[in-house]
């Protein structure tokens, strides 16, 4: 099968230019030989974006994506109709490279694009899906990425209530064993309270159970070594798209039950009041 030379760019949502923070929200794929523009945008399950940019009204994101979708469909239509005039229509690649560069050129807007990249493809539609899954979809099922977002959200929450100074990112350790936590409260060099967000929304039910068990074992080992001297809170996020009866939902519920007890408390990540109550309680 013939492989086609394609160009692509990652669509990025950057509402706060001053911080430079952005989220990957789509892919544009350009096939010069076929005079075709393909694209895929994150229009559903956008809660992850609004959770990361907590102060942002979700309508800002929705409107930005709707406007981009409309514009890309307009360009797609013009190309299909042959309504775009070129300086030299006999140039198979030159013009098309130019129009793609025009679409993704840097602008002072909240929707931006990565640099142009090249790829060879036998099936551009499959390539578009693969690129989207890699740059957009994979981020959202990767536990390290998700838990990083959760840590950022909890840090902001603690800062708003003037509780952030009570907690530090640190390792709880002895000479043989150590575990890193994003929020540890110490007294007399002893860990007396810990907050560790857990993402339990992986695409595989086994991975959900294993990740929860992994962290329960860590806590048990720390207590056995007398390195933890107080409660541990796990704010958790489960699989958003799993319904009752789904294997992932079943795995999440099983993991929740197995984690609770022996000084471990669980709350939903969205239950901010409970997280703050845990962080503010006086320990004796």
mmCIF file of C-alpha atoms in Angstrom:
data_model
loop_
_atom_site.group_PDB
_atom_site.id
_atom_site.type_symbol
_atom_site.label_atom_id
_atom_site.label_comp_id
_atom_site.label_asym_id
_atom_site.label_seq_id
_atom_site.Cartn_x
_atom_site.Cartn_y
_atom_site.Cartn_z
ATOM 1 C CA UNK A 1 0.000 0.000 0.000
ATOM 2 C CA UNK A 2 1.243 3.492 -0.857
ATOM 3 C CA UNK A 3 2.394 5.611 2.026
ATOM 4 C CA UNK A 4 1.381 9.262 1.924
ATOM 5 C CA UNK A 5 3.447 12.148 3.215
ATOM 6 C CA UNK A 6 1.408 13.992 5.855
ATOM 7 C CA UNK A 7 1.845 16.946 8.173
ATOM 8 C CA UNK A 8 0.233 17.215 11.572
ATOM 9 C CA UNK A 9 0.019 19.587 14.517
ATOM 10 C CA UNK A 10 -1.279 19.214 18.062
ATOM 11 C CA UNK A 11 -4.118 21.524 19.115
ATOM 12 C CA UNK A 12 -3.402 23.107 22.501
ATOM 13 C CA UNK A 13 -5.716 24.937 24.876
ATOM 14 C CA UNK A 14 -3.854 27.691 26.756
ATOM 15 C CA UNK A 15 -6.265 30.011 28.613
ATOM 16 C CA UNK A 16 -3.577 31.649 30.773
ATOM 17 C CA UNK A 17 -0.689 32.854 28.650
ATOM 18 C CA UNK A 18 1.183 34.162 31.683
ATOM 19 C CA UNK A 19 1.610 30.669 33.189
ATOM 20 C CA UNK A 20 2.325 28.887 29.925
ATOM 21 C CA UNK A 21 0.200 25.912 31.011
ATOM 22 C CA UNK A 22 -1.669 24.128 28.239
ATOM 23 C CA UNK A 23 -3.580 20.928 27.557
ATOM 24 C CA UNK A 24 -3.519 18.900 24.350
ATOM 25 C CA UNK A 25 -7.073 18.942 22.980
ATOM 26 C CA UNK A 26 -6.873 17.810 19.372
ATOM 27 C CA UNK A 27 -4.953 16.870 16.230
ATOM 28 C CA UNK A 28 -4.860 18.380 12.733
ATOM 29 C CA UNK A 29 -3.619 16.119 9.921
ATOM 30 C CA UNK A 30 -2.862 17.480 6.476
ATOM 31 C CA UNK A 31 -2.451 15.242 3.395
ATOM 32 C CA UNK A 32 -1.055 17.480 0.613
ATOM 33 C CA UNK A 33 -1.330 14.941 -2.226
ATOM 34 C CA UNK A 34 -5.020 14.358 -1.521
ATOM 35 C CA UNK A 35 -5.731 18.030 -0.762
ATOM 36 C CA UNK A 36 -7.372 16.845 2.454
ATOM 37 C CA UNK A 37 -7.522 18.223 5.969
ATOM 38 C CA UNK A 38 -8.494 15.820 8.768
ATOM 39 C CA UNK A 39 -8.956 16.781 12.395
ATOM 40 C CA UNK A 40 -10.185 15.460 15.710
ATOM 41 C CA UNK A 41 -10.977 17.673 18.710
ATOM 42 C CA UNK A 42 -11.802 16.960 22.338
ATOM 43 C CA UNK A 43 -15.456 17.986 22.458
ATOM 44 C CA UNK A 44 -16.795 15.474 25.005
ATOM 45 C CA UNK A 45 -15.486 14.402 28.419
ATOM 46 C CA UNK A 46 -13.843 17.796 28.758
ATOM 47 C CA UNK A 47 -14.177 17.728 32.567
ATOM 48 C CA UNK A 48 -10.498 16.905 32.793
ATOM 49 C CA UNK A 49 -9.689 20.218 31.138
ATOM 50 C CA UNK A 50 -11.911 22.305 33.418
ATOM 51 C CA UNK A 51 -10.550 20.469 36.460
ATOM 52 C CA UNK A 52 -7.011 21.408 35.471
ATOM 53 C CA UNK A 53 -7.958 25.059 34.836
ATOM 54 C CA UNK A 54 -10.224 25.254 37.887
ATOM 55 C CA UNK A 55 -10.918 28.992 37.807
ATOM 56 C CA UNK A 56 -12.024 28.849 34.188
ATOM 57 C CA UNK A 57 -15.685 28.895 33.208
ATOM 58 C CA UNK A 58 -16.274 25.730 31.171
ATOM 59 C CA UNK A 59 -18.173 27.788 28.582
ATOM 60 C CA UNK A 60 -14.876 29.420 27.592
ATOM 61 C CA UNK A 61 -13.484 26.030 26.605
ATOM 62 C CA UNK A 62 -16.690 24.896 24.925
ATOM 63 C CA UNK A 63 -16.938 28.070 22.839
ATOM 64 C CA UNK A 64 -13.263 27.925 21.851
ATOM 65 C CA UNK A 65 -13.654 24.334 20.638
ATOM 66 C CA UNK A 66 -16.924 25.090 18.859
ATOM 67 C CA UNK A 67 -15.391 28.072 17.049
ATOM 68 C CA UNK A 68 -12.349 26.040 15.997
ATOM 69 C CA UNK A 69 -14.535 23.163 14.842
ATOM 70 C CA UNK A 70 -16.638 25.541 12.737
ATOM 71 C CA UNK A 71 -13.584 27.128 11.137
ATOM 72 C CA UNK A 72 -11.933 23.797 10.348
ATOM 73 C CA UNK A 73 -15.137 22.471 8.795
ATOM 74 C CA UNK A 74 -15.340 25.650 6.694
ATOM 75 C CA UNK A 75 -11.788 25.144 5.408
ATOM 76 C CA UNK A 76 -12.471 21.441 4.846
ATOM 77 C CA UNK A 77 -15.528 22.341 2.774
ATOM 78 C CA UNK A 78 -13.670 24.866 0.650
ATOM 79 C CA UNK A 79 -10.973 22.331 -0.118
ATOM 80 C CA UNK A 80 -13.477 19.670 -1.120
ATOM 81 C CA UNK A 81 -15.258 22.130 -3.398
ATOM 82 C CA UNK A 82 -11.989 23.258 -4.948
ATOM 83 C CA UNK A 83 -12.916 26.811 -3.985
ATOM 84 C CA UNK A 84 -9.459 27.751 -2.756
ATOM 85 C CA UNK A 85 -7.477 29.650 -5.389
ATOM 86 C CA UNK A 86 -3.755 28.999 -5.586
ATOM 87 C CA UNK A 87 -1.014 31.013 -7.180
ATOM 88 C CA UNK A 88 0.156 27.870 -8.989
ATOM 89 C CA UNK A 89 -2.356 24.984 -8.924
ATOM 90 C CA UNK A 90 0.178 22.677 -10.587
ATOM 91 C CA UNK A 91 2.356 22.611 -7.486
ATOM 92 C CA UNK A 92 1.283 19.480 -5.664
ATOM 93 C CA UNK A 93 2.957 20.230 -2.332
ATOM 94 C CA UNK A 94 3.945 23.883 -2.194
ATOM 95 C CA UNK A 95 0.479 25.429 -1.892
ATOM 96 C CA UNK A 96 -0.820 22.869 0.559
ATOM 97 C CA UNK A 97 2.147 23.256 2.810
ATOM 98 C CA UNK A 98 1.445 26.970 2.774
ATOM 99 C CA UNK A 99 -2.207 26.692 3.762
ATOM 100 C CA UNK A 100 -1.437 24.290 6.602
ATOM 101 C CA UNK A 101 1.217 26.654 7.903
ATOM 102 C CA UNK A 102 -1.323 29.462 7.765
ATOM 103 C CA UNK A 103 -3.843 27.448 9.810
ATOM 104 C CA UNK A 104 -1.344 26.630 12.578
ATOM 105 C CA UNK A 105 0.707 29.830 12.593
ATOM 106 C CA UNK A 106 1.189 31.358 16.076
ATOM 107 C CA UNK A 107 -1.628 33.639 17.204
ATOM 108 C CA UNK A 108 -2.378 35.388 20.495
ATOM 109 C CA UNK A 109 -5.412 33.228 21.212
ATOM 110 C CA UNK A 110 -6.306 30.625 23.827
ATOM 111 C CA UNK A 111 -6.243 27.884 21.162
ATOM 112 C CA UNK A 112 -2.789 27.316 19.741
ATOM 113 C CA UNK A 113 -0.918 24.699 17.780
ATOM 114 C CA UNK A 114 2.343 22.842 18.135
ATOM 115 C CA UNK A 115 5.044 23.091 15.542
ATOM 116 C CA UNK A 116 4.397 21.298 12.257
ATOM 117 C CA UNK A 117 5.497 17.667 12.215
ATOM 118 C CA UNK A 118 5.769 15.089 9.429
ATOM 119 C CA UNK A 119 4.613 11.488 9.234
ATOM 120 C CA UNK A 120 4.144 8.826 6.550
ATOM 121 C CA UNK A 121 0.769 7.099 6.527
ATOM 122 C CA UNK A 122 -0.884 4.266 4.622
ATOM 123 C CA UNK A 123 -4.252 5.153 6.152
ATOM 124 C CA UNK A 124 -4.547 8.843 7.188
ATOM 125 C CA UNK A 125 -7.795 8.344 9.142
ATOM 126 C CA UNK A 126 -6.211 5.617 11.245
ATOM 127 C CA UNK A 127 -3.119 7.768 11.682
ATOM 128 C CA UNK A 128 -5.271 10.661 12.894
ATOM 129 C CA UNK A 129 -6.898 8.416 15.499
ATOM 130 C CA UNK A 130 -3.537 7.019 16.582
ATOM 131 C CA UNK A 131 -2.041 10.495 16.974
ATOM 132 C CA UNK A 132 -5.097 11.676 18.911
ATOM 133 C CA UNK A 133 -4.951 8.680 21.238
ATOM 134 C CA UNK A 134 -1.241 9.231 21.818
ATOM 135 C CA UNK A 135 -1.191 12.985 22.374
ATOM 136 C CA UNK A 136 -4.694 13.594 23.767
ATOM 137 C CA UNK A 137 -6.264 10.337 24.880
ATOM 138 C CA UNK A 138 -3.240 8.710 26.465
ATOM 139 C CA UNK A 139 -2.630 11.653 28.749
ATOM 140 C CA UNK A 140 -6.026 11.185 30.323
ATOM 141 C CA UNK A 141 -5.672 7.507 31.190
ATOM 142 C CA UNK A 142 -2.083 7.712 32.355
ATOM 143 C CA UNK A 143 -2.138 7.562 36.156
ATOM 144 C CA UNK A 144 0.996 9.690 36.588
ATOM 145 C CA UNK A 145 -0.463 12.487 34.465
ATOM 146 C CA UNK A 146 -3.862 12.325 36.149
ATOM 147 C CA UNK A 147 -2.430 12.219 39.639
ATOM 148 C CA UNK A 148 -0.259 15.203 38.764
ATOM 149 C CA UNK A 149 -3.406 17.163 37.923
ATOM 150 C CA UNK A 150 -5.006 16.029 41.173
ATOM 151 C CA UNK A 151 -1.970 17.141 43.179
ATOM 152 C CA UNK A 152 -2.168 20.573 41.539
ATOM 153 C CA UNK A 153 -5.863 20.846 42.411
ATOM 154 C CA UNK A 154 -5.358 19.850 46.050
ATOM 155 C CA UNK A 155 -2.428 22.241 46.405
ATOM 156 C CA UNK A 156 -4.611 25.113 45.192
ATOM 157 C CA UNK A 157 -7.376 24.036 47.544
ATOM 158 C CA UNK A 158 -5.040 24.017 50.552
ATOM 159 C CA UNK A 159 -3.593 27.380 49.564
ATOM 160 C CA UNK A 160 -7.062 28.940 49.406
ATOM 161 C CA UNK A 161 -7.708 27.865 53.015
ATOM 162 C CA UNK A 162 -4.201 28.791 54.260
ATOM 163 C CA UNK A 163 -3.395 25.156 54.972
ATOM 164 C CA UNK A 164 -0.653 24.583 52.400
ATOM 165 C CA UNK A 165 2.161 25.536 54.776
ATOM 166 C CA UNK A 166 1.294 22.555 56.997
ATOM 167 C CA UNK A 167 2.251 20.104 54.255
ATOM 168 C CA UNK A 168 5.430 19.439 52.309
ATOM 169 C CA UNK A 169 6.354 17.105 49.490
ATOM 170 C CA UNK A 170 8.772 14.620 50.963
ATOM 171 C CA UNK A 171 9.910 11.039 51.262
ATOM 172 C CA UNK A 172 8.878 9.004 54.280
ATOM 173 C CA UNK A 173 11.848 6.720 54.704
ATOM 174 C CA UNK A 174 14.460 4.909 56.673
ATOM 175 C CA UNK A 175 17.769 3.513 55.448
ATOM 176 C CA UNK A 176 16.094 0.606 53.661
ATOM 177 C CA UNK A 177 12.657 1.720 52.410
ATOM 178 C CA UNK A 178 11.169 5.000 51.168
ATOM 179 C CA UNK A 179 7.923 6.309 49.693
ATOM 180 C CA UNK A 180 7.353 9.766 48.194
ATOM 181 C CA UNK A 181 4.167 11.674 49.048
ATOM 182 C CA UNK A 182 3.033 15.069 47.714
ATOM 183 C CA UNK A 183 1.546 16.229 51.051
ATOM 184 C CA UNK A 184 3.131 15.276 54.365
ATOM 185 C CA UNK A 185 2.649 17.009 57.712
ATOM 186 C CA UNK A 186 5.474 16.487 60.168
ATOM 187 C CA UNK A 187 5.906 16.914 63.869
ATOM 188 C CA UNK A 188 9.247 16.279 65.543
ATOM 189 C CA UNK A 189 10.522 14.889 62.225
ATOM 190 C CA UNK A 190 7.746 12.302 62.125
ATOM 191 C CA UNK A 191 5.059 11.998 59.467
ATOM 192 C CA UNK A 192 1.786 12.550 61.332
ATOM 193 C CA UNK A 193 -0.584 13.124 58.398
ATOM 194 C CA UNK A 194 -0.413 12.323 54.685
ATOM 195 C CA UNK A 195 -2.544 13.175 51.637
ATOM 196 C CA UNK A 196 -1.977 11.212 48.442
ATOM 197 C CA UNK A 197 -4.396 11.481 45.477
ATOM 198 C CA UNK A 198 -5.028 8.237 43.601
ATOM 199 C CA UNK A 199 -6.272 7.888 40.043
ATOM 200 C CA UNK A 200 -8.252 4.662 39.709
ATOM 201 C CA UNK A 201 -9.788 5.243 36.290
ATOM 202 C CA UNK A 202 -7.448 3.189 34.122
ATOM 203 C CA UNK A 203 -8.809 1.561 30.979
ATOM 204 C CA UNK A 204 -8.000 -1.902 32.299
ATOM 205 C CA UNK A 205 -9.796 -3.244 35.383
ATOM 206 C CA UNK A 206 -6.732 -5.209 36.486
ATOM 207 C CA UNK A 207 -4.651 -2.030 36.444
ATOM 208 C CA UNK A 208 -7.197 -0.348 38.757
ATOM 209 C CA UNK A 209 -6.959 -3.141 41.328
ATOM 210 C CA UNK A 210 -3.177 -3.361 41.084
ATOM 211 C CA UNK A 211 -2.647 0.390 41.509
ATOM 212 C CA UNK A 212 -4.823 0.494 44.612
ATOM 213 C CA UNK A 213 -3.142 -2.577 46.060
ATOM 214 C CA UNK A 214 0.259 -1.094 45.317
ATOM 215 C CA UNK A 215 -0.476 1.922 47.538
ATOM 216 C CA UNK A 216 -2.113 -0.069 50.313
ATOM 217 C CA UNK A 217 1.040 -2.201 50.515
ATOM 218 C CA UNK A 218 3.216 0.929 50.672
ATOM 219 C CA UNK A 219 1.234 2.263 53.645
ATOM 220 C CA UNK A 220 1.325 -1.106 55.409
ATOM 221 C CA UNK A 221 5.095 -1.345 54.991
ATOM 222 C CA UNK A 222 5.619 2.191 56.300
ATOM 223 C CA UNK A 223 3.498 1.481 59.362
ATOM 224 C CA UNK A 224 5.300 -1.813 59.968
ATOM 225 C CA UNK A 225 8.579 0.109 59.947
ATOM 226 C CA UNK A 226 7.035 2.721 62.276
ATOM 227 C CA UNK A 227 7.524 5.504 59.772
ATOM 228 C CA UNK A 228 3.888 6.657 59.620
ATOM 229 C CA UNK A 229 2.445 8.070 62.835
ATOM 230 C CA UNK A 230 -0.967 9.268 61.734
ATOM 231 C CA UNK A 231 -3.785 8.960 59.192
ATOM 232 C CA UNK A 232 -3.466 8.763 55.428
ATOM 233 C CA UNK A 233 -6.069 10.286 53.119
ATOM 234 C CA UNK A 234 -6.511 9.022 49.566
ATOM 235 C CA UNK A 235 -8.666 11.389 47.470
ATOM 236 C CA UNK A 236 -9.654 9.100 44.599
ATOM 237 C CA UNK A 237 -10.987 9.434 41.064
ATOM 238 C CA UNK A 238 -12.591 6.434 39.402
ATOM 239 C CA UNK A 239 -13.489 5.653 35.793
ATOM 240 C CA UNK A 240 -15.818 8.446 34.696
ATOM 241 C CA UNK A 241 -17.341 6.560 31.795
ATOM 242 C CA UNK A 242 -17.929 3.216 33.586
ATOM 243 C CA UNK A 243 -21.473 2.295 34.565
ATOM 244 C CA UNK A 244 -22.702 -0.144 37.183
ATOM 245 C CA UNK A 245 -22.025 -3.666 35.966
ATOM 246 C CA UNK A 246 -18.980 -2.563 33.989
ATOM 247 C CA UNK A 247 -15.784 -4.442 34.875
ATOM 248 C CA UNK A 248 -13.964 -1.180 35.583
ATOM 249 C CA UNK A 249 -16.721 0.024 37.916
ATOM 250 C CA UNK A 250 -16.589 -3.302 39.751
ATOM 251 C CA UNK A 251 -12.793 -3.086 40.029
ATOM 252 C CA UNK A 252 -13.017 0.474 41.355
ATOM 253 C CA UNK A 253 -15.548 -0.446 44.053
ATOM 254 C CA UNK A 254 -13.499 -3.490 45.059
ATOM 255 C CA UNK A 255 -10.354 -1.363 45.300
ATOM 256 C CA UNK A 256 -12.092 1.292 47.391
ATOM 257 C CA UNK A 257 -13.219 -1.294 49.934
ATOM 258 C CA UNK A 258 -9.788 -2.924 50.092
ATOM 259 C CA UNK A 259 -8.049 0.407 50.727
ATOM 260 C CA UNK A 260 -10.174 1.638 53.619
ATOM 261 C CA UNK A 261 -9.236 0.868 57.206
ATOM 262 C CA UNK A 262 -6.111 0.714 59.349
ATOM 263 C CA UNK A 263 -5.593 4.436 59.357
ATOM 264 C CA UNK A 264 -6.472 4.933 55.664
ATOM 265 C CA UNK A 265 -9.373 7.201 54.742
ATOM 266 C CA UNK A 266 -10.906 7.583 51.276
ATOM 267 C CA UNK A 267 -12.849 10.486 49.816
ATOM 268 C CA UNK A 268 -13.856 11.352 46.277
ATOM 269 C CA UNK A 269 -11.470 13.867 44.773
ATOM 270 C CA UNK A 270 -14.417 16.214 44.180
ATOM 271 C CA UNK A 271 -15.322 16.254 47.901
ATOM 272 C CA UNK A 272 -13.274 19.332 48.682
ATOM 273 C CA UNK A 273 -14.865 19.990 52.071
ATOM 274 C CA UNK A 274 -13.850 16.548 53.335
ATOM 275 C CA UNK A 275 -10.285 17.031 52.106
ATOM 276 C CA UNK A 276 -10.088 20.364 53.926
ATOM 277 C CA UNK A 277 -11.592 18.893 57.104
ATOM 278 C CA UNK A 278 -8.931 16.185 57.078
ATOM 279 C CA UNK A 279 -6.151 18.704 56.485
ATOM 280 C CA UNK A 280 -7.383 21.034 59.236
ATOM 281 C CA UNK A 281 -8.191 18.557 62.010
ATOM 282 C CA UNK A 282 -6.115 18.791 65.158
ATOM 283 C CA UNK A 283 -4.076 15.663 65.825
ATOM 284 C CA UNK A 284 -3.043 14.756 69.322
#
